Short mmCIF file of N, CA and C in Angstrom, two decimals:
data_model
loop_
_atom_site.label_atom_id
_atom_site.label_comp_id
_atom_site.label_asym_id
_atom_site.label_seq_id
_atom_site.Cartn_x
_atom_site.Cartn_y
_atom_site.Cartn_z
N MET A 681 -9.47 14.32 -6.95
CA MET A 681 -9.89 13.11 -7.64
C MET A 681 -10.80 13.48 -8.80
N VAL A 682 -10.78 12.63 -9.82
CA VAL A 682 -11.61 12.85 -11.00
C VAL A 682 -12.26 11.53 -11.40
N LEU A 683 -13.35 11.64 -12.17
CA LEU A 683 -13.97 10.47 -12.77
C LEU A 683 -13.47 10.33 -14.19
N ALA A 684 -13.24 9.09 -14.62
CA ALA A 684 -12.77 8.86 -15.98
C ALA A 684 -13.25 7.50 -16.46
N LYS A 685 -13.26 7.33 -17.77
CA LYS A 685 -13.62 6.05 -18.37
C LYS A 685 -12.35 5.43 -18.95
N VAL A 686 -12.16 4.15 -18.67
CA VAL A 686 -11.00 3.43 -19.20
C VAL A 686 -11.24 3.16 -20.68
N ILE A 687 -10.29 3.64 -21.52
CA ILE A 687 -10.47 3.49 -22.97
C ILE A 687 -9.37 2.67 -23.63
N GLY A 688 -8.37 2.24 -22.87
CA GLY A 688 -7.31 1.45 -23.48
C GLY A 688 -6.22 1.08 -22.48
N SER A 689 -5.21 0.41 -22.99
CA SER A 689 -4.08 -0.04 -22.18
C SER A 689 -2.78 0.46 -22.79
N VAL A 690 -1.76 0.55 -21.96
CA VAL A 690 -0.42 0.90 -22.43
C VAL A 690 0.48 -0.30 -22.18
N TRP A 691 1.20 -0.72 -23.20
CA TRP A 691 2.17 -1.80 -23.07
C TRP A 691 3.54 -1.22 -23.38
N ALA A 692 4.48 -1.41 -22.48
CA ALA A 692 5.84 -0.90 -22.68
C ALA A 692 6.82 -1.99 -22.30
N THR A 693 7.56 -2.51 -23.27
CA THR A 693 8.53 -3.55 -22.97
C THR A 693 9.77 -2.97 -22.29
N LYS A 694 10.07 -1.70 -22.58
CA LYS A 694 11.18 -1.03 -21.91
C LYS A 694 10.61 0.13 -21.11
N LYS A 695 10.86 0.10 -19.81
CA LYS A 695 10.35 1.15 -18.92
C LYS A 695 11.19 1.16 -17.66
N GLU A 696 10.96 2.17 -16.83
CA GLU A 696 11.62 2.27 -15.54
C GLU A 696 11.45 0.95 -14.80
N GLU A 697 12.53 0.42 -14.28
CA GLU A 697 12.51 -0.89 -13.62
C GLU A 697 11.47 -0.97 -12.50
N ALA A 698 11.29 0.12 -11.77
CA ALA A 698 10.33 0.14 -10.67
C ALA A 698 8.89 -0.07 -11.14
N LEU A 699 8.62 0.15 -12.44
CA LEU A 699 7.27 -0.03 -12.97
C LEU A 699 6.98 -1.45 -13.45
N SER A 700 7.95 -2.33 -13.37
CA SER A 700 7.73 -3.71 -13.80
C SER A 700 6.55 -4.30 -13.03
N GLY A 701 5.64 -4.91 -13.77
CA GLY A 701 4.47 -5.51 -13.15
C GLY A 701 3.31 -4.56 -12.95
N SER A 702 3.50 -3.27 -13.22
CA SER A 702 2.42 -2.30 -13.06
C SER A 702 1.54 -2.30 -14.30
N LYS A 703 0.23 -2.25 -14.09
CA LYS A 703 -0.73 -2.19 -15.19
C LYS A 703 -1.05 -0.73 -15.46
N LEU A 704 -0.85 -0.28 -16.70
CA LEU A 704 -1.10 1.11 -17.07
C LEU A 704 -2.31 1.17 -18.00
N LEU A 705 -3.28 2.01 -17.64
CA LEU A 705 -4.50 2.14 -18.43
C LEU A 705 -4.65 3.57 -18.94
N ILE A 706 -5.20 3.69 -20.15
CA ILE A 706 -5.51 5.00 -20.73
C ILE A 706 -6.94 5.33 -20.33
N THR A 707 -7.13 6.50 -19.75
CA THR A 707 -8.46 6.91 -19.30
C THR A 707 -8.81 8.27 -19.87
N ARG A 708 -10.09 8.53 -20.05
CA ARG A 708 -10.57 9.84 -20.48
C ARG A 708 -11.42 10.43 -19.37
N VAL A 709 -10.94 11.55 -18.82
CA VAL A 709 -11.66 12.26 -17.77
C VAL A 709 -12.91 12.89 -18.37
N PHE A 710 -14.00 12.91 -17.58
CA PHE A 710 -15.24 13.53 -18.06
C PHE A 710 -15.93 14.25 -16.92
N GLU A 711 -16.81 15.19 -17.29
CA GLU A 711 -17.64 15.89 -16.31
C GLU A 711 -18.89 15.05 -16.09
N PRO A 712 -19.16 14.63 -14.86
CA PRO A 712 -20.30 13.72 -14.63
C PRO A 712 -21.66 14.34 -14.91
N ASP A 713 -21.79 15.67 -14.80
CA ASP A 713 -23.10 16.28 -15.02
C ASP A 713 -23.41 16.51 -16.49
N THR A 714 -22.39 16.65 -17.34
CA THR A 714 -22.62 16.91 -18.77
C THR A 714 -22.07 15.82 -19.67
N ASN A 715 -21.28 14.92 -19.12
CA ASN A 715 -20.55 13.89 -19.87
C ASN A 715 -19.57 14.47 -20.87
N LYS A 716 -19.23 15.76 -20.71
CA LYS A 716 -18.23 16.38 -21.57
C LYS A 716 -16.89 15.70 -21.34
N GLU A 717 -16.25 15.30 -22.44
CA GLU A 717 -14.96 14.63 -22.35
C GLU A 717 -13.85 15.66 -22.17
N LEU A 718 -12.92 15.36 -21.29
CA LEU A 718 -11.83 16.27 -20.98
C LEU A 718 -10.50 15.59 -21.31
N ASP A 719 -9.55 15.68 -20.41
CA ASP A 719 -8.20 15.18 -20.63
C ASP A 719 -8.12 13.66 -20.71
N ILE A 720 -7.04 13.20 -21.34
CA ILE A 720 -6.68 11.79 -21.31
C ILE A 720 -5.55 11.64 -20.30
N ILE A 721 -5.67 10.64 -19.43
CA ILE A 721 -4.67 10.38 -18.40
C ILE A 721 -4.26 8.92 -18.47
N VAL A 722 -2.96 8.66 -18.41
CA VAL A 722 -2.47 7.30 -18.23
C VAL A 722 -2.34 7.10 -16.72
N ALA A 723 -3.04 6.10 -16.20
CA ALA A 723 -3.06 5.87 -14.75
C ALA A 723 -2.65 4.45 -14.44
N CYS A 724 -1.97 4.29 -13.32
CA CYS A 724 -1.57 2.97 -12.84
C CYS A 724 -2.77 2.33 -12.14
N ASP A 725 -3.00 1.07 -12.42
CA ASP A 725 -4.16 0.37 -11.87
C ASP A 725 -3.71 -0.79 -10.98
N TYR A 726 -4.06 -0.70 -9.71
CA TYR A 726 -3.76 -1.79 -8.77
C TYR A 726 -5.01 -2.54 -8.35
N ILE A 727 -6.20 -2.14 -8.86
CA ILE A 727 -7.43 -2.73 -8.35
C ILE A 727 -8.19 -3.57 -9.37
N GLY A 728 -7.70 -3.66 -10.60
CA GLY A 728 -8.33 -4.55 -11.57
C GLY A 728 -9.37 -3.92 -12.46
N ALA A 729 -9.25 -2.65 -12.78
CA ALA A 729 -10.19 -2.01 -13.69
C ALA A 729 -9.97 -2.54 -15.10
N GLY A 730 -11.00 -2.40 -15.94
CA GLY A 730 -10.89 -2.85 -17.32
C GLY A 730 -11.48 -1.84 -18.28
N ILE A 731 -11.31 -2.09 -19.55
CA ILE A 731 -11.81 -1.18 -20.57
C ILE A 731 -13.32 -1.05 -20.43
N GLY A 732 -13.79 0.21 -20.47
CA GLY A 732 -15.21 0.50 -20.33
C GLY A 732 -15.61 0.87 -18.91
N ASP A 733 -14.80 0.55 -17.93
CA ASP A 733 -15.12 0.88 -16.54
C ASP A 733 -15.02 2.38 -16.30
N ILE A 734 -15.89 2.88 -15.45
CA ILE A 734 -15.79 4.24 -14.93
C ILE A 734 -14.98 4.12 -13.64
N VAL A 735 -13.94 4.95 -13.52
CA VAL A 735 -13.02 4.83 -12.39
C VAL A 735 -12.81 6.18 -11.71
N ILE A 736 -12.31 6.11 -10.48
CA ILE A 736 -11.89 7.29 -9.73
C ILE A 736 -10.37 7.32 -9.79
N ILE A 737 -9.83 8.47 -10.19
CA ILE A 737 -8.38 8.63 -10.29
C ILE A 737 -7.92 9.71 -9.34
N THR A 738 -6.86 9.43 -8.64
CA THR A 738 -6.21 10.45 -7.81
C THR A 738 -4.83 10.71 -8.41
N SER A 739 -4.34 11.93 -8.19
CA SER A 739 -3.04 12.28 -8.75
C SER A 739 -2.22 13.06 -7.74
N GLY A 740 -0.99 13.34 -8.09
CA GLY A 740 -0.10 14.09 -7.21
C GLY A 740 0.24 13.31 -5.96
N SER A 741 0.23 14.00 -4.81
CA SER A 741 0.59 13.33 -3.56
C SER A 741 -0.39 12.22 -3.21
N GLY A 742 -1.65 12.38 -3.60
CA GLY A 742 -2.63 11.32 -3.38
C GLY A 742 -2.26 10.03 -4.10
N ALA A 743 -1.70 10.16 -5.30
CA ALA A 743 -1.26 8.99 -6.06
C ALA A 743 -0.07 8.33 -5.37
N ARG A 744 0.83 9.14 -4.86
CA ARG A 744 1.98 8.57 -4.15
C ARG A 744 1.53 7.83 -2.90
N ASN A 745 0.57 8.39 -2.16
CA ASN A 745 0.06 7.73 -0.95
C ASN A 745 -0.69 6.45 -1.28
N ALA A 746 -1.40 6.42 -2.42
CA ALA A 746 -2.18 5.24 -2.80
C ALA A 746 -1.31 4.06 -3.18
N GLN A 747 -0.03 4.30 -3.43
CA GLN A 747 0.88 3.22 -3.82
C GLN A 747 1.24 2.32 -2.65
N GLY A 748 0.93 2.73 -1.44
CA GLY A 748 1.21 1.91 -0.27
C GLY A 748 2.70 1.70 -0.08
N ASP A 749 3.12 0.44 -0.04
CA ASP A 749 4.52 0.13 0.24
C ASP A 749 5.44 0.25 -0.97
N LYS A 750 4.92 0.70 -2.08
CA LYS A 750 5.73 0.85 -3.30
C LYS A 750 6.38 2.24 -3.30
N ASP A 751 7.41 2.40 -2.49
CA ASP A 751 8.04 3.71 -2.28
C ASP A 751 8.54 4.35 -3.56
N MET A 752 8.15 5.59 -3.74
CA MET A 752 8.71 6.48 -4.74
C MET A 752 8.67 5.96 -6.18
N LEU A 753 7.60 5.29 -6.57
CA LEU A 753 7.45 4.92 -7.97
C LEU A 753 7.19 6.19 -8.78
N PRO A 754 7.65 6.25 -10.02
CA PRO A 754 7.44 7.44 -10.85
C PRO A 754 6.05 7.46 -11.46
N ILE A 755 5.03 7.61 -10.60
CA ILE A 755 3.63 7.56 -11.03
C ILE A 755 2.93 8.85 -10.62
N ASP A 756 2.20 9.46 -11.57
CA ASP A 756 1.45 10.69 -11.30
C ASP A 756 -0.03 10.45 -11.04
N ALA A 757 -0.57 9.32 -11.53
CA ALA A 757 -2.00 9.07 -11.40
C ALA A 757 -2.24 7.59 -11.10
N VAL A 758 -3.18 7.35 -10.17
CA VAL A 758 -3.51 5.98 -9.76
C VAL A 758 -5.02 5.82 -9.74
N ILE A 759 -5.50 4.69 -10.24
CA ILE A 759 -6.93 4.36 -10.14
C ILE A 759 -7.16 3.83 -8.74
N VAL A 760 -8.07 4.48 -8.01
CA VAL A 760 -8.33 4.11 -6.62
C VAL A 760 -9.73 3.54 -6.40
N GLY A 761 -10.56 3.51 -7.45
CA GLY A 761 -11.90 2.96 -7.30
C GLY A 761 -12.55 2.70 -8.64
N ILE A 762 -13.41 1.69 -8.67
CA ILE A 762 -14.25 1.41 -9.83
C ILE A 762 -15.67 1.81 -9.44
N VAL A 763 -16.27 2.69 -10.23
CA VAL A 763 -17.57 3.29 -9.89
C VAL A 763 -18.71 2.36 -10.28
N ASP A 764 -19.64 2.15 -9.35
CA ASP A 764 -20.84 1.38 -9.63
C ASP A 764 -21.97 2.28 -10.13
N GLN A 765 -22.05 3.48 -9.56
CA GLN A 765 -23.16 4.38 -9.89
C GLN A 765 -22.78 5.79 -9.49
N VAL A 766 -23.26 6.77 -10.26
CA VAL A 766 -23.10 8.18 -9.94
C VAL A 766 -24.48 8.80 -9.84
N ASP A 767 -24.79 9.41 -8.71
CA ASP A 767 -26.07 10.12 -8.53
C ASP A 767 -25.79 11.59 -8.37
N LEU A 768 -26.42 12.42 -9.19
CA LEU A 768 -26.26 13.87 -9.10
C LEU A 768 -27.58 14.50 -8.69
N ASN A 769 -27.51 15.45 -7.80
CA ASN A 769 -28.69 16.19 -7.38
C ASN A 769 -28.69 17.51 -8.15
N LYS A 770 -29.50 17.56 -9.20
CA LYS A 770 -29.52 18.76 -10.06
C LYS A 770 -30.51 19.76 -9.57
#
């Protein structure tokens, strides 16, 4: 899992039929201790995140498991949490 900030949305009028109704958000992964910006990930959102939110993203098999009853959707990354606070012990 990684922490990321939601920076935008993806709108696609033509896409894989199984993705109909899925909300896709553009996120920027960051290091929580330095705030260094890393990769950009497009993640599927089932929990209602919005632009500016800090979110937890899981990918790979974790993303497939997080889809629940949505068998075999072509998704690599899923938002599984909206972060309220991050505390680091330095």
